[in-house]
Coordinates of C-alpha atoms in Angstrom, one line a residue:
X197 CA 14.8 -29.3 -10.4
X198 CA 15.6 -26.3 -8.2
X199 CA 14.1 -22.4 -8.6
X200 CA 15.9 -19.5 -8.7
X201 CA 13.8 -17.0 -6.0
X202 CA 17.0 -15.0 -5.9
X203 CA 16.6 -13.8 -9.5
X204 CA 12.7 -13.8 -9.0
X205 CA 12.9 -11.4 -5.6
X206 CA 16.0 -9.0 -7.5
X207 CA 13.4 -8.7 -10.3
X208 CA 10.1 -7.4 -7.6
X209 CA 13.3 -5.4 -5.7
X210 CA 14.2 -4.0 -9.1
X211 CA 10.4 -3.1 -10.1
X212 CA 9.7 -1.6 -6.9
X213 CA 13.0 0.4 -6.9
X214 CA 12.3 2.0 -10.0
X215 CA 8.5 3.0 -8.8
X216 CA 9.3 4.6 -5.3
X217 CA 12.2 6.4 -7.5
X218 CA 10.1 7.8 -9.7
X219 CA 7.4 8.7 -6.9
X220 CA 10.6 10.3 -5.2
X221 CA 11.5 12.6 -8.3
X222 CA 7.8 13.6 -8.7
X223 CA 6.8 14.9 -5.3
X224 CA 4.9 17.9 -5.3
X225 CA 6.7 19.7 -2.8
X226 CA 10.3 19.2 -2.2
X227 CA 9.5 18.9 2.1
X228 CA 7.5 15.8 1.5
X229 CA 10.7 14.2 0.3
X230 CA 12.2 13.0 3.8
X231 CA 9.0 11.7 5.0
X232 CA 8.4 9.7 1.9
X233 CA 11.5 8.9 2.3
X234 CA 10.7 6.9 4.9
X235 CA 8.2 4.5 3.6
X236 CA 10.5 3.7 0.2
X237 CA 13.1 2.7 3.0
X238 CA 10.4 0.5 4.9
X239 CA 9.5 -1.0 1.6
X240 CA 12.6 -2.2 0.3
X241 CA 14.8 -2.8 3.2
X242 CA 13.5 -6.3 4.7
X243 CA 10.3 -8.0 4.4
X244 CA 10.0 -11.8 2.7
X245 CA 8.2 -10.5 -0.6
X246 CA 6.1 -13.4 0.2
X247 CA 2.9 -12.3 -1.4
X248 CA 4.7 -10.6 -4.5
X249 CA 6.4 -14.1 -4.7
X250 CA 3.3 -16.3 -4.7
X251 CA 1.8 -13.8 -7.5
X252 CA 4.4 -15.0 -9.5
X253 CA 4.5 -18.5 -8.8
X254 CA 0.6 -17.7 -9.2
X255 CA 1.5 -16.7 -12.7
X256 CA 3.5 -19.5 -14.1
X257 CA 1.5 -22.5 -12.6
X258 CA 0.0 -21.8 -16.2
X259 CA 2.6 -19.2 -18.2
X260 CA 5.4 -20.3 -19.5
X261 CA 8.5 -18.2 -18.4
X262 CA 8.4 -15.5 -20.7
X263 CA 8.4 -11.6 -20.6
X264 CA 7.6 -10.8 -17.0
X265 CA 8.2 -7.7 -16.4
X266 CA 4.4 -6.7 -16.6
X267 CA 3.5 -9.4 -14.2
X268 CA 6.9 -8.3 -12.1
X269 CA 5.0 -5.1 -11.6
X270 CA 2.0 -6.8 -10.6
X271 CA 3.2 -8.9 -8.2
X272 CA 5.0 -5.9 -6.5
X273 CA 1.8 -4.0 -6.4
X274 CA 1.2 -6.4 -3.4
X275 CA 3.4 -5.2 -1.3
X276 CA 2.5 -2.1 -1.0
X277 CA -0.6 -3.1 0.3
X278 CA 1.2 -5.1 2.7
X279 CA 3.4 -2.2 3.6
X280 CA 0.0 -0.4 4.2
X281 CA -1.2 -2.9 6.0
X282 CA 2.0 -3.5 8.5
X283 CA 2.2 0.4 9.1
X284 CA -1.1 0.6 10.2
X285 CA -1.0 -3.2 12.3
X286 CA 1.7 -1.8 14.0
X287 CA -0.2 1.5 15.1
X288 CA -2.8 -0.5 16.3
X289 CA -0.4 -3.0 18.0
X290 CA 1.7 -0.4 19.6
X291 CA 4.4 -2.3 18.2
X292 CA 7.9 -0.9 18.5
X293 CA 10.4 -3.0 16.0
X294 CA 9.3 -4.1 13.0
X295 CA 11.5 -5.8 10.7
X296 CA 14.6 -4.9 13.1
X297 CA 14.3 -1.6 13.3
X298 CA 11.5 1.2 15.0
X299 CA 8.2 1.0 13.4
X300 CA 7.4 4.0 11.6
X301 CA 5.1 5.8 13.9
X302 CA 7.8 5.1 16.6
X303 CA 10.6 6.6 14.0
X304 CA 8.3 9.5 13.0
X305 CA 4.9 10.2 14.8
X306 CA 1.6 8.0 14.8
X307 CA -0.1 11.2 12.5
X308 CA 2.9 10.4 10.1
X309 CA 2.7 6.9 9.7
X310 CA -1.1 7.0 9.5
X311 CA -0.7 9.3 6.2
X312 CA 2.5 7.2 4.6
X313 CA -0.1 3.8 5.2
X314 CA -2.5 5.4 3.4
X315 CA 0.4 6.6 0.5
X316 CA 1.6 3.0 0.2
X317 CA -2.3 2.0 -0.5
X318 CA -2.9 5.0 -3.4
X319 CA 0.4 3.3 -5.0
X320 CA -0.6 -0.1 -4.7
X321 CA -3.5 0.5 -7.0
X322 CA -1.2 2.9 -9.3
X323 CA 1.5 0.2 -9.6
X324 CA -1.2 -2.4 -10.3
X325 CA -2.7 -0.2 -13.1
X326 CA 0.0 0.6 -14.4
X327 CA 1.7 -2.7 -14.5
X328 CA 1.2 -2.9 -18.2
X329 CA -0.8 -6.3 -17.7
X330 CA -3.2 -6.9 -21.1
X331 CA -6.7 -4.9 -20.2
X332 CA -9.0 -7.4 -20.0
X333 CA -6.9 -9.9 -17.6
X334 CA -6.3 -6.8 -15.4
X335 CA -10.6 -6.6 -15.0
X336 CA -9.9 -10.3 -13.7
X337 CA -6.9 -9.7 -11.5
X338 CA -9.0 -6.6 -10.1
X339 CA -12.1 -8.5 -8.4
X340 CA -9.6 -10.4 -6.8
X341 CA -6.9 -7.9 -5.6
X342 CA -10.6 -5.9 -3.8
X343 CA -11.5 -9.4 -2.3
X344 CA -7.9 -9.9 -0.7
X345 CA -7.7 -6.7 0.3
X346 CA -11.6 -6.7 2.2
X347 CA -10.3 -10.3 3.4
X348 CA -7.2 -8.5 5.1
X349 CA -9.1 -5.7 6.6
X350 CA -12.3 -8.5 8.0
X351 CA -9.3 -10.4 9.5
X352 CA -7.8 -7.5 11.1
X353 CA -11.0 -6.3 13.1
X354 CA -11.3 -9.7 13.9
X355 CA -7.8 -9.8 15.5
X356 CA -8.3 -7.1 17.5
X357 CA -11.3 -8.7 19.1
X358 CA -8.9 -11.5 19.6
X359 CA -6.8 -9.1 21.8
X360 CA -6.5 -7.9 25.4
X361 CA -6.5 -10.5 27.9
X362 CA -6.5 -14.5 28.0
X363 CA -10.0 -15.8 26.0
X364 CA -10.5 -19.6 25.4
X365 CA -11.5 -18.8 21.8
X366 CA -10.6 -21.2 19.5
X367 CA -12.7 -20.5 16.6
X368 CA -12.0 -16.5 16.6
X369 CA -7.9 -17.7 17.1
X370 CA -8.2 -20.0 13.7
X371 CA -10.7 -17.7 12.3
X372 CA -8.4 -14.8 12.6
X373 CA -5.5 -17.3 10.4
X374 CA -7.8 -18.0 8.0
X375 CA -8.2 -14.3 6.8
X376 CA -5.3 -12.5 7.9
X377 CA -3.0 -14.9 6.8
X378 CA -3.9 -18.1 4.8
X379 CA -6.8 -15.6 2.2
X380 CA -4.5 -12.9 2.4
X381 CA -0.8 -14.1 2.6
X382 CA -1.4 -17.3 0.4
X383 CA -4.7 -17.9 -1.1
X384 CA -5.6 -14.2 -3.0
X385 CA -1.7 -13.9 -4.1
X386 CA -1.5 -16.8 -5.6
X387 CA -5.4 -15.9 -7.4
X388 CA -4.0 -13.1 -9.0
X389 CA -0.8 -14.5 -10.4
X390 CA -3.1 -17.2 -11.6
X391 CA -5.2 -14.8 -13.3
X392 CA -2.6 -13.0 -14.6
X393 CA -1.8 -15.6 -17.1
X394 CA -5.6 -16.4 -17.6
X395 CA -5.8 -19.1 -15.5
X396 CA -9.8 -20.4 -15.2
X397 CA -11.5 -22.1 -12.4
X398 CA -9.6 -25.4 -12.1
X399 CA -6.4 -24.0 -11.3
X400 CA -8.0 -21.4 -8.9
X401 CA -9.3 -23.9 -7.1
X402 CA -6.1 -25.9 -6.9
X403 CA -4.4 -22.7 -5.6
X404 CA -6.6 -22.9 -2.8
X405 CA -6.7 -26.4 -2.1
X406 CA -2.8 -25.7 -1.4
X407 CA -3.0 -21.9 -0.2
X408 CA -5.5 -22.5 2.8
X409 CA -3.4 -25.3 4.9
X410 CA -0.5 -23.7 3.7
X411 CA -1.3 -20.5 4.6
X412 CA -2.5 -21.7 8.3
X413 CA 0.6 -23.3 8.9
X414 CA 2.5 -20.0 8.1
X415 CA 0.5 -17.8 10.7
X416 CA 0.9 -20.6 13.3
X417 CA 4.4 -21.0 13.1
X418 CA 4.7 -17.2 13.2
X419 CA 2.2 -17.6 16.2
X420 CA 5.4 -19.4 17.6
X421 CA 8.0 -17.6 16.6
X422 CA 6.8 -14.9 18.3
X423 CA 6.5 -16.2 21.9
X424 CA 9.4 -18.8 21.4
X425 CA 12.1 -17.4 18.5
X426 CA 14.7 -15.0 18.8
X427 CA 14.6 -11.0 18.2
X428 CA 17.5 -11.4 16.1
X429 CA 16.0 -13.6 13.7
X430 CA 12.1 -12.9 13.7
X431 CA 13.0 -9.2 13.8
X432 CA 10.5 -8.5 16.5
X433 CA 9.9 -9.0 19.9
X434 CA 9.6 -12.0 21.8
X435 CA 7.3 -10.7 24.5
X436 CA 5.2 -8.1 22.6
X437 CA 2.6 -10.9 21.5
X438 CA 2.2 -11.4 25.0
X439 CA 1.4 -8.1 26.6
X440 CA -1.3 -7.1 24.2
X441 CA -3.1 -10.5 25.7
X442 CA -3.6 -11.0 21.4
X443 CA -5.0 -14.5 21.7
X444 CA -3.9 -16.7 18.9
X445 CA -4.3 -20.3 18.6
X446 CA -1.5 -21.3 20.9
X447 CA -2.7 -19.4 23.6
X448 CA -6.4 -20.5 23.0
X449 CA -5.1 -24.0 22.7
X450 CA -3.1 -23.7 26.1
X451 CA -6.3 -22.2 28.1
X452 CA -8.2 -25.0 26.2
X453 CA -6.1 -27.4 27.8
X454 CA -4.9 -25.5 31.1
X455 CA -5.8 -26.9 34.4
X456 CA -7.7 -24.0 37.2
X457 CA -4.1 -22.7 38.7
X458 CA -2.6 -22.5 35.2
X459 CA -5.2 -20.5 33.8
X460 CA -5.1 -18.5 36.6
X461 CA -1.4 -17.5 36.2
X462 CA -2.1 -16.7 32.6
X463 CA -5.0 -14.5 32.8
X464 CA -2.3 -12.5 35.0
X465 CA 0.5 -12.7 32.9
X466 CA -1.3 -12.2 29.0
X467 CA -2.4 -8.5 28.4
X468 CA -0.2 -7.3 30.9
X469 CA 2.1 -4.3 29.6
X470 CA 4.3 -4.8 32.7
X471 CA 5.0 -8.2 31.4
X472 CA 9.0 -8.5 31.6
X473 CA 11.0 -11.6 30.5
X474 CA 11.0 -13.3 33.4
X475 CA 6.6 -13.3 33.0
X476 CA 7.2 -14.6 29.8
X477 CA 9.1 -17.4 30.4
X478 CA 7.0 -18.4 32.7
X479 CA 4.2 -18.3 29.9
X480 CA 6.6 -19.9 27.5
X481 CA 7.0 -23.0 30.0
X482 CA 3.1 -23.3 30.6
X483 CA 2.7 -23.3 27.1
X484 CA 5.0 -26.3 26.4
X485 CA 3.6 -27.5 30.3
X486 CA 0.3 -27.6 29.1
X487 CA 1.1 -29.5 25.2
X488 CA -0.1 -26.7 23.8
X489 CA 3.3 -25.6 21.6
X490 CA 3.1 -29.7 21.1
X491 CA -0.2 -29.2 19.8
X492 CA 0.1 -26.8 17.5
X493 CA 3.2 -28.0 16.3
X494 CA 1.0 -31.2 15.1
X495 CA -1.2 -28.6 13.2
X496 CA 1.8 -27.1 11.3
X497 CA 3.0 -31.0 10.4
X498 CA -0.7 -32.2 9.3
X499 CA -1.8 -28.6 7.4
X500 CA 1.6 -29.0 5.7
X501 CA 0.9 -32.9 4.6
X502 CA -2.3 -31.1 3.5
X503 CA -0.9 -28.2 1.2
X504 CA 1.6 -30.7 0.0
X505 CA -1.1 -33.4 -1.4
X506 CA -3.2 -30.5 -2.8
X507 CA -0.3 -29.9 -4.7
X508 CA 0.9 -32.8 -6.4
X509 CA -2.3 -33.1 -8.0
X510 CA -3.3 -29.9 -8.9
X511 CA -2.8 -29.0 -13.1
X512 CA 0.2 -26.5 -12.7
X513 CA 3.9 -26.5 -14.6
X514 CA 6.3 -28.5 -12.9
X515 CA 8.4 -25.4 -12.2
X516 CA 5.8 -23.8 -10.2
X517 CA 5.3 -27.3 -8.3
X518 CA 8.6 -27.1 -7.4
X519 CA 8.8 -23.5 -6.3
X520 CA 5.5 -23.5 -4.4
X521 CA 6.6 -27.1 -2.4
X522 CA 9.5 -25.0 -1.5
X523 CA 7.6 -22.3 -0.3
X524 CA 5.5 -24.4 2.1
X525 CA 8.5 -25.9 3.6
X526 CA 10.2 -22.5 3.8
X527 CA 7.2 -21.0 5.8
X528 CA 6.3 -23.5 7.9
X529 CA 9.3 -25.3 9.6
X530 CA 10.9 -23.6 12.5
X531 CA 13.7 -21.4 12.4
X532 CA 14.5 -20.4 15.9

């Protein structure tokens, strides 16, 4: 059995389309239009539709394939939240490139990008409203969407905490997955898909069982990819990570496991803004020096094992087995 995302991700591209089109043609004031602009572009150029996706699957671990468009709507609701989120993440990161191209507060001003953040969050919750999902699932669906959302928000105060300098902090590095990343990327999506098609507690605790190691692996291999992969895959920079000191499990892992003179060297190089390539292939090396990237790459392996187990016994439709063991594969192994 194989699953067609392609038709799944043209149906969120469609839905989403048709919204920031119609939010378009019903501006207020015709010199909003080429700021808005921007956001509809950030929306649907790039981005995995991860989340939106996992609603789905979320969805038809008990609905059979049916009508959708309803729960299409739903599941693109999530992300413009995400949108919100990144916009704002990247302000706060002083990132510069997000998804290839300038972040939006680079592209426009940080004022700017502040406002169109908090646009993308206002049409979250229309979109989700007005998803034309049955009333009384939609009261379900809403205690979860304000949980994932507070999850997100927890997890991102806790990553900046995590950031500005080399800190042997294990627990606030896995702490900062678990919310940011496994709850919010993983866990809450796949909830509210669930819930969509009125699945009770069983299943929502199967979606977890899955969603938590799962979701872990996911942030940690992005953890890698952005100190090891390439700009031209990742779509952001390889050295960014790095200069804001943010201190995720690999680094904690590596100043866990450091020697004096290495941790020395890398409480001068992280959280540096000079840091240039050359500083951050010298990290790069300390952290395979040290068995940290060997580490961590363990974790990915045995939290995938993990997800994979939860899986094959939890009570869902075999299509959504399928789909969601492809999912976990698709996150977690390395691509650059």
């Amino acid at each position: 059995m194989t699953v067609n995302y392609t038709a799944v991700r043209q149906g969120l591209d469609s839905v989403l389309v048709d919204f920031l089109r119609e939010k378009l043609n019903s501006l207020p004031d015709s010199r909003l239009e080429n700021l808005i602009d921007h956001l509809c572009e950030f929306v649907i150029h790039g981005g995995k539709r991860l989340r939106p996706l996992l609603c789905y699957y979320g969805w038809e671990t008990v609905e059979e394939a049916g009508e959708r468009t309803s729960v299409l709507r739903a599941a693109a609701s999530l992300e413009l939240f995400h949108a919100f989120a990144l916009i704002h993440d990247d302000i706060m990161d002083a990132s510069a490139m997000r998804r290839g191209r300038p972040t939006l507060h680079k592209a426009l001003s940080v004022n700017d990008a502040i406002l169109l953040g908090d646009i993308a969050l206002v049409w979250s919750d229309e979109m989700l409203h007005a998803s034309g999902v049955d009333p009384q699932r939609l009261i379900a669906v809403r205690s979860l969407v304000e949980a994932m959302r507070a999850e997100a928000l927890y997890g991102q105060c806790l990553d900046l905490q995590a950031t500005g300098g080399a800190k042997d902090d294990l627990d606030l590095a896995t702490t900062v997955v678990r919310y940011k990343t496994a709850k919010y990327t993983v866990e809450r999506p796949l909830h509210v898909g669930a819930a969509l098609a009125g699945g009770g507690p069983e299943v929502l605790r199967s979606c977890t069982a899955y969603a938590l190691p799962i979701g872990e692996a996911f942030q940690l291999r992005d953890d890698v990819l952005g100190v090891f992969g390439h700009p031209d895959v990742t779509g952001k920079s390889a050295v960014e990570d790095l200069r804001e000191g943010k201190v995720t499990v690999l680094i904690a892992t590596a100043l866990s496991l450091a020697d004096s003179k290495q941790i020395e060297l890398l409480n001068r190089l992280l959280g540096n803004p000079e840091l240039d390539e050359a500083g951050a292939e010298r990290v790069r090396e300390l952290l395979v020096d040290t068995g940290a990237l060997k580490h961590v790459e363990d974790m990915i392996r045995r939290r995938r094992e993990e997800g994979l187990a939860a899986l094959e016994a939890a009570p869902f439709r075999p299509e959504a087995v399928v789909a969601l063991r492809e999912i976990a594969y698709a996150t977690t192994e390395r691509v650059s």
